[in-house]
mmCIF file of C-alpha atoms in Angstrom:
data_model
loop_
_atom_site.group_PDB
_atom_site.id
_atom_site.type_symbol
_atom_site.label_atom_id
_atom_site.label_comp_id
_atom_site.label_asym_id
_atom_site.label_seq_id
_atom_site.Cartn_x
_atom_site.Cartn_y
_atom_site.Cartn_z
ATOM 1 C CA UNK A 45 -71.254 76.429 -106.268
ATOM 2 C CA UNK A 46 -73.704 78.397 -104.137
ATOM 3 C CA UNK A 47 -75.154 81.091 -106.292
ATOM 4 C CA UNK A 48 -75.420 83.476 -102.905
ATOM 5 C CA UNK A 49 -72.079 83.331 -102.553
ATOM 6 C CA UNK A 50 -70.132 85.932 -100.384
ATOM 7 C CA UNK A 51 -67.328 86.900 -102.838
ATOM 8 C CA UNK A 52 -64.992 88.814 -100.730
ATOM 9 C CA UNK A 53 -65.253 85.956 -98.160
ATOM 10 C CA UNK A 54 -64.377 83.454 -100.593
ATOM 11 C CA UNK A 55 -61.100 85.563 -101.977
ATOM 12 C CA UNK A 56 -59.879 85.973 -97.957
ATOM 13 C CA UNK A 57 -59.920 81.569 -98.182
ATOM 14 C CA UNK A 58 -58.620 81.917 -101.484
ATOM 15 C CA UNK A 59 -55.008 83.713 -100.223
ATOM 16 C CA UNK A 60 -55.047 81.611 -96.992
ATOM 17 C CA UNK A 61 -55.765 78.659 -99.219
ATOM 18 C CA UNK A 62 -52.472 79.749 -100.900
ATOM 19 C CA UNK A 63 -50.516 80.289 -98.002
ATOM 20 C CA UNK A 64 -51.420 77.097 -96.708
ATOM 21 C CA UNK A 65 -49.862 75.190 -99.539
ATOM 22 C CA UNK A 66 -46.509 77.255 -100.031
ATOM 23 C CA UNK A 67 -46.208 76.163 -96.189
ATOM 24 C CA UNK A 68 -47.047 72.594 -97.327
ATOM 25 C CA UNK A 69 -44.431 73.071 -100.122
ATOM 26 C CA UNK A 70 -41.413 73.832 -98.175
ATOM 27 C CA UNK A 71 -42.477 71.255 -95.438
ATOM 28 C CA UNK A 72 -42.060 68.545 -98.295
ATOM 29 C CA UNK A 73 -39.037 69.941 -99.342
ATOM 30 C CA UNK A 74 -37.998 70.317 -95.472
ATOM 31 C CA UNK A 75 -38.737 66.867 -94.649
ATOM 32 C CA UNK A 76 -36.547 65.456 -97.698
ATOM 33 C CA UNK A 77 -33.920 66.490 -95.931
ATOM 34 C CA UNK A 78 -34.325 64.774 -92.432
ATOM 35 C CA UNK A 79 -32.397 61.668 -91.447
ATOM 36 C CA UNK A 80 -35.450 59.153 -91.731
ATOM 37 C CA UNK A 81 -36.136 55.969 -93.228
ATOM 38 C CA UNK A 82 -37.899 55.256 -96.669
ATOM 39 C CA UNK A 83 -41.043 54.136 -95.428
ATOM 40 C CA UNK A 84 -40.922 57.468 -92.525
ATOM 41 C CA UNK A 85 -40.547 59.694 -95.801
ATOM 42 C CA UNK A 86 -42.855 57.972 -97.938
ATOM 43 C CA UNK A 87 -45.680 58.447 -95.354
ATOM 44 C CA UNK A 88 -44.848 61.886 -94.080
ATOM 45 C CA UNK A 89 -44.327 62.737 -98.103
ATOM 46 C CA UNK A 90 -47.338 61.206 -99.189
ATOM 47 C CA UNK A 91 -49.575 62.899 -96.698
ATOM 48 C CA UNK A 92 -48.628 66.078 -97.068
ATOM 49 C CA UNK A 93 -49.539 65.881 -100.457
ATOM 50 C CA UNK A 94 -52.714 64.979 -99.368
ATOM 51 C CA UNK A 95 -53.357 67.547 -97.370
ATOM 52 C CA UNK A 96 -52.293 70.129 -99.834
ATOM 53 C CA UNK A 97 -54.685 68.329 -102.572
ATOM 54 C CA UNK A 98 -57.553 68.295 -100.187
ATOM 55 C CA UNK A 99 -57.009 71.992 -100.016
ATOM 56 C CA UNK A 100 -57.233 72.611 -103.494
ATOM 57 C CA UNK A 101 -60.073 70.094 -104.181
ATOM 58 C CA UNK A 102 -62.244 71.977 -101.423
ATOM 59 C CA UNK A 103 -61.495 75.104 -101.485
ATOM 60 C CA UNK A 104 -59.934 76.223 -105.066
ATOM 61 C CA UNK A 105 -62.391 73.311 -106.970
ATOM 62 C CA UNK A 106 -65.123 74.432 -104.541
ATOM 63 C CA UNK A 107 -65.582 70.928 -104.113
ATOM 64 C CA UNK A 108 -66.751 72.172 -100.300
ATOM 65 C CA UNK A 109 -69.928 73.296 -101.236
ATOM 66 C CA UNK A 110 -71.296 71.405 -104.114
ATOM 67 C CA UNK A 111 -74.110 69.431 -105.326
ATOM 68 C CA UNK A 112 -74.579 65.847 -104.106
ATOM 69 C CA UNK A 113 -74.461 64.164 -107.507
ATOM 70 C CA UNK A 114 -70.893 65.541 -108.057
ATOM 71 C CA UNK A 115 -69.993 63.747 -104.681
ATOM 72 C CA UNK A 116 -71.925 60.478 -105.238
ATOM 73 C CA UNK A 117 -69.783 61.048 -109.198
ATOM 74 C CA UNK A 118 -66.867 61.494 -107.170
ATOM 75 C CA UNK A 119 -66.960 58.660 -104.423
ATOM 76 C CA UNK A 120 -67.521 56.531 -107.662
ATOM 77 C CA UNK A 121 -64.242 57.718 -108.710
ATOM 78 C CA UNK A 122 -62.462 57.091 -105.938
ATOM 79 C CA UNK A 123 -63.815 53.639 -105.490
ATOM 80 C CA UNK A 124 -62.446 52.523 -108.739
ATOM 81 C CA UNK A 125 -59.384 54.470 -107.815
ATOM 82 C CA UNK A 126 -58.327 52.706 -104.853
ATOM 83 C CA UNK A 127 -59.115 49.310 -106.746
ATOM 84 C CA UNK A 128 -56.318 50.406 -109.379
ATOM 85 C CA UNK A 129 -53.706 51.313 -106.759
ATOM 86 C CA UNK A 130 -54.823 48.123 -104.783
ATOM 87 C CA UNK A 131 -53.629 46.307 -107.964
ATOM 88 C CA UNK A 132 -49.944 46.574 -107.982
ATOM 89 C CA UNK A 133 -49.987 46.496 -103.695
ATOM 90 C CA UNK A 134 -52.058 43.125 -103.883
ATOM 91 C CA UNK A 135 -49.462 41.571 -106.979
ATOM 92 C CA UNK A 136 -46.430 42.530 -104.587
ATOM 93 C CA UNK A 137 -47.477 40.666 -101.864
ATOM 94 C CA UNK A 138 -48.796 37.626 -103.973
ATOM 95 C CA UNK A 139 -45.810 37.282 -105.162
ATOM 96 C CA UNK A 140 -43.490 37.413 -101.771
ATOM 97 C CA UNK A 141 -46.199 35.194 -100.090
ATOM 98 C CA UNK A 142 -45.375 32.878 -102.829
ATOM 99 C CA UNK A 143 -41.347 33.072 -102.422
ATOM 100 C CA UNK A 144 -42.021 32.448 -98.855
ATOM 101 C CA UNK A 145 -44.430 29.151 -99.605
ATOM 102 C CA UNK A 146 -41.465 28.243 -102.161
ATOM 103 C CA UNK A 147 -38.558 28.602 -99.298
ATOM 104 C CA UNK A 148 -40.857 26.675 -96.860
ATOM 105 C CA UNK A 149 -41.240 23.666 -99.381
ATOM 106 C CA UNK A 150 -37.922 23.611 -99.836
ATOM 107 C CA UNK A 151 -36.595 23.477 -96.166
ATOM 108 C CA UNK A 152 -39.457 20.511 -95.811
ATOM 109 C CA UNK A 153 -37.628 18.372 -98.524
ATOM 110 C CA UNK B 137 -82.286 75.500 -132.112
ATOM 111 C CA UNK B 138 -80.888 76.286 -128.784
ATOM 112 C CA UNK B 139 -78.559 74.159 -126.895
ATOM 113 C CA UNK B 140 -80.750 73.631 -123.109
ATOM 114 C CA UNK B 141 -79.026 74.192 -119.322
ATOM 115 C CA UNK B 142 -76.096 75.864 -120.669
ATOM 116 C CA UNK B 143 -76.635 78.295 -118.108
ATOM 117 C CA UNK B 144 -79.428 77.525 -115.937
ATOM 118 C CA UNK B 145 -79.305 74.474 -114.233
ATOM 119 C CA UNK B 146 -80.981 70.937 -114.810
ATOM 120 C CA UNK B 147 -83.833 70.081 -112.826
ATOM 121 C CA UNK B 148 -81.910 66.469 -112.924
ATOM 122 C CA UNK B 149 -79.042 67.235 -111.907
ATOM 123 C CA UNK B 150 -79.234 70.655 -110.558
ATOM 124 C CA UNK B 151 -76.125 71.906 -111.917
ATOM 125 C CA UNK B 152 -75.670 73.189 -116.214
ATOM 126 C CA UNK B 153 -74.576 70.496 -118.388
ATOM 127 C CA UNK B 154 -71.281 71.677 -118.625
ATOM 128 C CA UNK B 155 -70.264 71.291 -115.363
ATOM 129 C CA UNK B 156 -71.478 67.732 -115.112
ATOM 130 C CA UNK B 157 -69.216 67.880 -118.184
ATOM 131 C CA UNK B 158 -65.973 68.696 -116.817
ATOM 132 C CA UNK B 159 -66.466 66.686 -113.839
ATOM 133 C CA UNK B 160 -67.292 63.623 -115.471
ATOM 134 C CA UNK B 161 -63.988 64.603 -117.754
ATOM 135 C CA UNK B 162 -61.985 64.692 -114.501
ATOM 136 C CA UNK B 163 -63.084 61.336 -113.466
ATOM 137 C CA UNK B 164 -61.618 60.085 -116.364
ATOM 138 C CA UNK B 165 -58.266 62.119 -116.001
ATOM 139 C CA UNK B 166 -58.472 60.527 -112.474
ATOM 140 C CA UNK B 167 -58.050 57.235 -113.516
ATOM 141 C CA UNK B 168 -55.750 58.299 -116.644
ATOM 142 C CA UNK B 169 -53.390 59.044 -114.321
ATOM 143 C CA UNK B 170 -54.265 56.865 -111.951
ATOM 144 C CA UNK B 171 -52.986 54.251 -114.083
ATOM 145 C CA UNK B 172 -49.718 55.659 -114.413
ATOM 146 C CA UNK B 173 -49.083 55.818 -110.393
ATOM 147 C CA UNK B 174 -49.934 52.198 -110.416
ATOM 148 C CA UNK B 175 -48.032 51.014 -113.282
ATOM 149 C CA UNK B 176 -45.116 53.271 -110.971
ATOM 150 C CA UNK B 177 -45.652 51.747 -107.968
ATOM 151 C CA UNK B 178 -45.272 48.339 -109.404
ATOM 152 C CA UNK B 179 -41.943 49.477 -110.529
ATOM 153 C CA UNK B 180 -40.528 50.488 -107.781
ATOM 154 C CA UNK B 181 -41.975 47.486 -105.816
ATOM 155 C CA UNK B 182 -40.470 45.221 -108.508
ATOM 156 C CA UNK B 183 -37.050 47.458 -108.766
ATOM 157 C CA UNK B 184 -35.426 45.001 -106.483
ATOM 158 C CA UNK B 185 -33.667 47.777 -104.444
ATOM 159 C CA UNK B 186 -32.209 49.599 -107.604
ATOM 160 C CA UNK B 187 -35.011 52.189 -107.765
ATOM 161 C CA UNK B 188 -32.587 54.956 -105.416
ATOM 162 C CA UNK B 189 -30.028 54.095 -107.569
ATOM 163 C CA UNK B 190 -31.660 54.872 -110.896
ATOM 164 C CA UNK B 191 -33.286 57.912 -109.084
ATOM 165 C CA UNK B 192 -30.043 58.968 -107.892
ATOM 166 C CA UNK B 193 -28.560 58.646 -111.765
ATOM 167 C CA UNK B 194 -31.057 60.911 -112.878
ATOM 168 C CA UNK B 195 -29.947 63.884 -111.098
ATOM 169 C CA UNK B 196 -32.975 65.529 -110.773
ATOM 170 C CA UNK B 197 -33.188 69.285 -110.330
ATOM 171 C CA UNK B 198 -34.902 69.575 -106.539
ATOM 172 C CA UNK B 199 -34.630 73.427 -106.842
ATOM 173 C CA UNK B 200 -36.203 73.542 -110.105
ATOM 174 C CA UNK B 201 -39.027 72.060 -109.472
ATOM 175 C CA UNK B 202 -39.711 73.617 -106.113
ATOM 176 C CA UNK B 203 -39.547 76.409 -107.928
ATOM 177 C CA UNK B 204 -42.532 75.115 -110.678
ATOM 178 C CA UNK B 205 -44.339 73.779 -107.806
ATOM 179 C CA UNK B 206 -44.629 77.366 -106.507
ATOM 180 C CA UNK B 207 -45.808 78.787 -109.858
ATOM 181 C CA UNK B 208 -48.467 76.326 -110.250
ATOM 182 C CA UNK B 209 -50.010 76.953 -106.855
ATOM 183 C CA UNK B 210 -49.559 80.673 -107.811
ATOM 184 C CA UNK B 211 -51.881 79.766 -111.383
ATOM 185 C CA UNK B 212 -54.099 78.171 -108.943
ATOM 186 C CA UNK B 213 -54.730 81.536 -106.935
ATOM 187 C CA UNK B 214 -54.619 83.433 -110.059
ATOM 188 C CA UNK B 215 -57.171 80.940 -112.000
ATOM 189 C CA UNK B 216 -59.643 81.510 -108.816
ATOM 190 C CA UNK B 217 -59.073 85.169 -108.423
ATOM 191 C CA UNK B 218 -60.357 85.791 -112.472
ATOM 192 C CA UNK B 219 -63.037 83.552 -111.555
ATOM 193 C CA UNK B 220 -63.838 86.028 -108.641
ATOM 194 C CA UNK B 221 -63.175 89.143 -110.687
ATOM 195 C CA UNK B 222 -66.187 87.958 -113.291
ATOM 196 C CA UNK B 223 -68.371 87.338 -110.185
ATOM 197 C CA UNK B 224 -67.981 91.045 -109.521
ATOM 198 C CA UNK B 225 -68.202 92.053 -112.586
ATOM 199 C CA UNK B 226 -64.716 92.960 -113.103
ATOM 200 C CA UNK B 227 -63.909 92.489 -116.739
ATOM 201 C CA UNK B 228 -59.990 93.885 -116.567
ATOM 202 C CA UNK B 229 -59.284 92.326 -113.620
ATOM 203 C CA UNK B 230 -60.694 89.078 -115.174
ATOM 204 C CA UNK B 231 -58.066 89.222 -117.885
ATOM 205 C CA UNK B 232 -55.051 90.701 -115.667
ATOM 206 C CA UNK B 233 -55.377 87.090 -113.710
ATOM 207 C CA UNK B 234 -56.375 85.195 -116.646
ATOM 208 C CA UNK B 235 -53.230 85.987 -118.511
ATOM 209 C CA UNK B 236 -51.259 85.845 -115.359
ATOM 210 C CA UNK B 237 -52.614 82.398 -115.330
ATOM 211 C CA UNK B 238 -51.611 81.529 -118.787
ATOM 212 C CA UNK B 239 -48.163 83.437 -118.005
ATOM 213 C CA UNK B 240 -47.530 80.701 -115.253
ATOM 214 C CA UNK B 241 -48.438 77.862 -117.332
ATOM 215 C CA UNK B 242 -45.634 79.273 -119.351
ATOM 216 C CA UNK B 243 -43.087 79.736 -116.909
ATOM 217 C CA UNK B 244 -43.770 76.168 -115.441
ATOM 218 C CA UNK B 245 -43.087 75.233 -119.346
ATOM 219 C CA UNK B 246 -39.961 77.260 -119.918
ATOM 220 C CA UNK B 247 -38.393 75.843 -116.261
ATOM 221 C CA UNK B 248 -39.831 72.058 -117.488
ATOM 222 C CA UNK B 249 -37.970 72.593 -121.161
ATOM 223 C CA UNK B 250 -34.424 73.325 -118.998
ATOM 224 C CA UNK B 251 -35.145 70.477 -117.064
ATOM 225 C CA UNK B 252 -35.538 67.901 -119.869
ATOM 226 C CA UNK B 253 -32.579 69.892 -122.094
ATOM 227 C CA UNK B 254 -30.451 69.028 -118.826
ATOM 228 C CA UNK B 255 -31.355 65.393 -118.600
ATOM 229 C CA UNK B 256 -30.652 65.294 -122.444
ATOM 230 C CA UNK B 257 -27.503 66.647 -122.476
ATOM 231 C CA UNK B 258 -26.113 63.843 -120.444
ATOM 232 C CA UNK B 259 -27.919 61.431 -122.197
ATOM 233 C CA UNK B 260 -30.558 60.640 -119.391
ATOM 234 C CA UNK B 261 -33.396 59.198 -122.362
ATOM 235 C CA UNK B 262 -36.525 57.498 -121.574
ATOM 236 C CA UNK B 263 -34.933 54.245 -122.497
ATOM 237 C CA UNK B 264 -31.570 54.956 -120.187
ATOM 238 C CA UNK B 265 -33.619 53.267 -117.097
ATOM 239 C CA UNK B 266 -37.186 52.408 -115.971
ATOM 240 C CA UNK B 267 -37.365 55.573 -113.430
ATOM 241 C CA UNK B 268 -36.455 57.973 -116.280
ATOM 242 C CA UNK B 269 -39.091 56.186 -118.351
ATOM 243 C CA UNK B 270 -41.961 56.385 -116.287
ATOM 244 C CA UNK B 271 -40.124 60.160 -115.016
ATOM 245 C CA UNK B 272 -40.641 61.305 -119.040
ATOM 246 C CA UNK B 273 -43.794 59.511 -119.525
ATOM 247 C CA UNK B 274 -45.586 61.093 -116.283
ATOM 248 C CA UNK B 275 -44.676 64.632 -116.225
ATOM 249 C CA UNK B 276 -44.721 65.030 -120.214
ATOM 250 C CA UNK B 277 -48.128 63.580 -120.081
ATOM 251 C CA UNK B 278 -48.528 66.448 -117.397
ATOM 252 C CA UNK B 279 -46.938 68.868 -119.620
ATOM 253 C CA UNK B 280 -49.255 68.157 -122.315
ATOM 254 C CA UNK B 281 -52.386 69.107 -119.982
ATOM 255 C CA UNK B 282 -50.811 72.559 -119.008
ATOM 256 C CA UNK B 283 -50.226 73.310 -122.727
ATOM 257 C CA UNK B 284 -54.524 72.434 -122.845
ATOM 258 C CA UNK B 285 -55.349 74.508 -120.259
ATOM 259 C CA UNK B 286 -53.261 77.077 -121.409
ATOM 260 C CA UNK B 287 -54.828 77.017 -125.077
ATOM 261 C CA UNK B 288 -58.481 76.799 -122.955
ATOM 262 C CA UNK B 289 -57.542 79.934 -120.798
ATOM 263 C CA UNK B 290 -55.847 81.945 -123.368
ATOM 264 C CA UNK B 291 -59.138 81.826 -125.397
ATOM 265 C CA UNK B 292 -61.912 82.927 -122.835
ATOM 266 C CA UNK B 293 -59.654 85.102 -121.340
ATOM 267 C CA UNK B 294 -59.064 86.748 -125.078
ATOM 268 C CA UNK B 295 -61.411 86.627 -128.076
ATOM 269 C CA UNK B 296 -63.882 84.750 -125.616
ATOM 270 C CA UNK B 297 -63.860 87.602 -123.002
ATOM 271 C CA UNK B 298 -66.339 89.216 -125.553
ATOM 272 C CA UNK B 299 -69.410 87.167 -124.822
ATOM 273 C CA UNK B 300 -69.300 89.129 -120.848
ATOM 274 C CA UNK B 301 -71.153 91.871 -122.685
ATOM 275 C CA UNK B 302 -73.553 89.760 -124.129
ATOM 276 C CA UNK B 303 -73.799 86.966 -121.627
ATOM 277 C CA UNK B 304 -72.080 87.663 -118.637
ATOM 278 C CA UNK B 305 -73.210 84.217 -116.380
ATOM 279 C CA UNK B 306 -72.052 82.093 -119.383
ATOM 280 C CA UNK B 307 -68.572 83.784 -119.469
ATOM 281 C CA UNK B 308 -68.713 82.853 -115.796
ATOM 282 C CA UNK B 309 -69.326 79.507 -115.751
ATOM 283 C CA UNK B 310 -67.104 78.750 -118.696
ATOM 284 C CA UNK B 311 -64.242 80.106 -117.005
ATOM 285 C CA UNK B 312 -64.860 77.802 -113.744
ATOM 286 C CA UNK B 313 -65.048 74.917 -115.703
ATOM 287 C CA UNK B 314 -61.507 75.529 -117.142
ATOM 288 C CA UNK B 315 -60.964 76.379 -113.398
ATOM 289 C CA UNK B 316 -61.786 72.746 -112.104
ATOM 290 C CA UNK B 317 -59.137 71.524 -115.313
ATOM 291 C CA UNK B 318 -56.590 73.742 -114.377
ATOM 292 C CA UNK B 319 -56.976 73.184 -110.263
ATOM 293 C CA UNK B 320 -56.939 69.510 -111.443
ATOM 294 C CA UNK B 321 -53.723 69.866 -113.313
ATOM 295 C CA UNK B 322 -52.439 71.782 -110.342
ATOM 296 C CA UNK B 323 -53.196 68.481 -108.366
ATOM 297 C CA UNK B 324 -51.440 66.251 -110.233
ATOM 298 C CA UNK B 325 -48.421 68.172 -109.869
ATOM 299 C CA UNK B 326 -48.614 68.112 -106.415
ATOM 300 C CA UNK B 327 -48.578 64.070 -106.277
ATOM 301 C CA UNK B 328 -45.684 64.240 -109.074
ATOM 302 C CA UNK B 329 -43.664 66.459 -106.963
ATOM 303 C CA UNK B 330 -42.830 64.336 -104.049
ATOM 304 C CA UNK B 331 -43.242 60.949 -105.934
ATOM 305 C CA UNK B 332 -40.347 61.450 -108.677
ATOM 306 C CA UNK B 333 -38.220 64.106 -107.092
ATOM 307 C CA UNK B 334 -38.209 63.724 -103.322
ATOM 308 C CA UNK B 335 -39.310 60.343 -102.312
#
């Protein structure tokens, strides 16, 4: 991080930072508890987590005002990442586009 | 013979060696665990519909671990404020939010240990069912890395703390790396959270 670094400054983001993901925490917990389907709660879920990780990662990791080779480390990272949850996605649906060839070959005969 | 860019930065890189260190560390965590929430999305994909079921049978403890979420946001504020407090200077405020970061680490421990007693007591095992497995398997893998950034805070916020008289910008730097591992930790959580307890 910045070596000419306004320290009071930062602390102010630091508490909002905070603030920011208690909200995010009982918005989770709030939207566990709304009448919505699986995939509606997975998504809403799943990107509030996001949000509150991006919060953390920028501001708390001071991943906001760093040096490139940490980012061109970290894009790295995340390439590789996405390949490994990719994985398991691509294997599912594989696997149902080959139940679906099977039920087709078997209404032909 | 002196270690080189402990302190000031590479010409390389721009940045000391240790905090290419811990990054490239995290990378690794990153796909550590990364494995794990693929290997748990392919069970639940390939849980045939029993997946709310088993989660159901667990009877997790929602409450609870709102309750550790909080804390370990709260040890991420702390963490960041003793970082702060050494940028000013501030040696006793450095270890008042160093060992309140430690403290949380504990509480999120002690709240954890309940949980797990619970799930023992009715004899909810690793082995009872494949969302307890990976459950166990996830956040006591988790647990393990609070209990190492709790052993990495405890020490330069005690015997470590020492070097600030001697080497104040080393202290400094030190205590942001275990920053980035504990923020890290912190992040993990906040995936785990939703993913075994809510979704």
């Amino acid at each position: 991080m910045s070596e000419h670094v306004d320290i009071d400054k930062q602390v102010r983001i630091y508490f909002l930072v905070f603030g920011a993901l208690m909200v995010g925490t009982a918005a989770t917990v709030g939207a566990y508890y709304l009448d919505v389907s699986v995939p509606v709660a997975l998504t809403i879920g799943l990107f509030i987590a996001s949000v509150k990780a991006s919060l953390v990662a920028c501001f708390f990791m001071h991943l906001i005002d760093e040096k490139k080779i940490i980012y061109w480390t970290l894009a790295l990272t995340v390439a590789f990442f996405i390949a490994l949850m990719a994985l398991p996605l691509l294997t599912s649906v594989t696997d149902q586009v080959g139940e679906f060839a099977e039920v087709e070959a078997h209404e032909a005969h | 013979m002196e270690i080189p860019y402990t302190v000031e930065a590479h010409p390389e890189t721009g940045l000391n060696n240790g905090k290419i260190g811990i990054w490239l560390f995290l990378t690794s965590e990153v796909m550590l665990f990364g494995a794990l929430f693929a290997t748990f999305i392919m069970l639940r994909i390939g849980s045939d519909g029993n997946w709310a079921a088993m989660q159901a049978e667990a009877e997790l403890n929602i409450p609870l671990a709102t309750v550790n979420t909080a804390v370990l946001i709260a040890s991420s504020l702390t963490m960041v404020m003793a970082w702060a407090s050494l940028m000013r200077g501030q040696l006793g405020r450095f270890k008042l939010f160093g060992w309140l970061t430690v403290g949380c680490g504990g509480i999120f421990l002690v709240i954890k240990y309940f949980e797990y007693t619970a799930k023992f007591e009715h004899h909810h095992y690793p082995e009872s069912s494949t969302f307890l497995a990976i459950y166990f398997a996830m956040t006591g893998l988790h647990a393990l890395h609070v209990i190492g950034g709790m052993a990495w805070n405890a020490y330069f916020t005690g015997p470590g703390s020492k070097v600030f008289h001697t080497n104040r910008q080393w202290l400094t730097d030190r205590v942001e790396h275990s920053g980035l591992f504990w923020h890290f930790v912190d992040l993990v959580w906040i995936f785990l959270f939703p993913v075994f307890y809510l979704l």
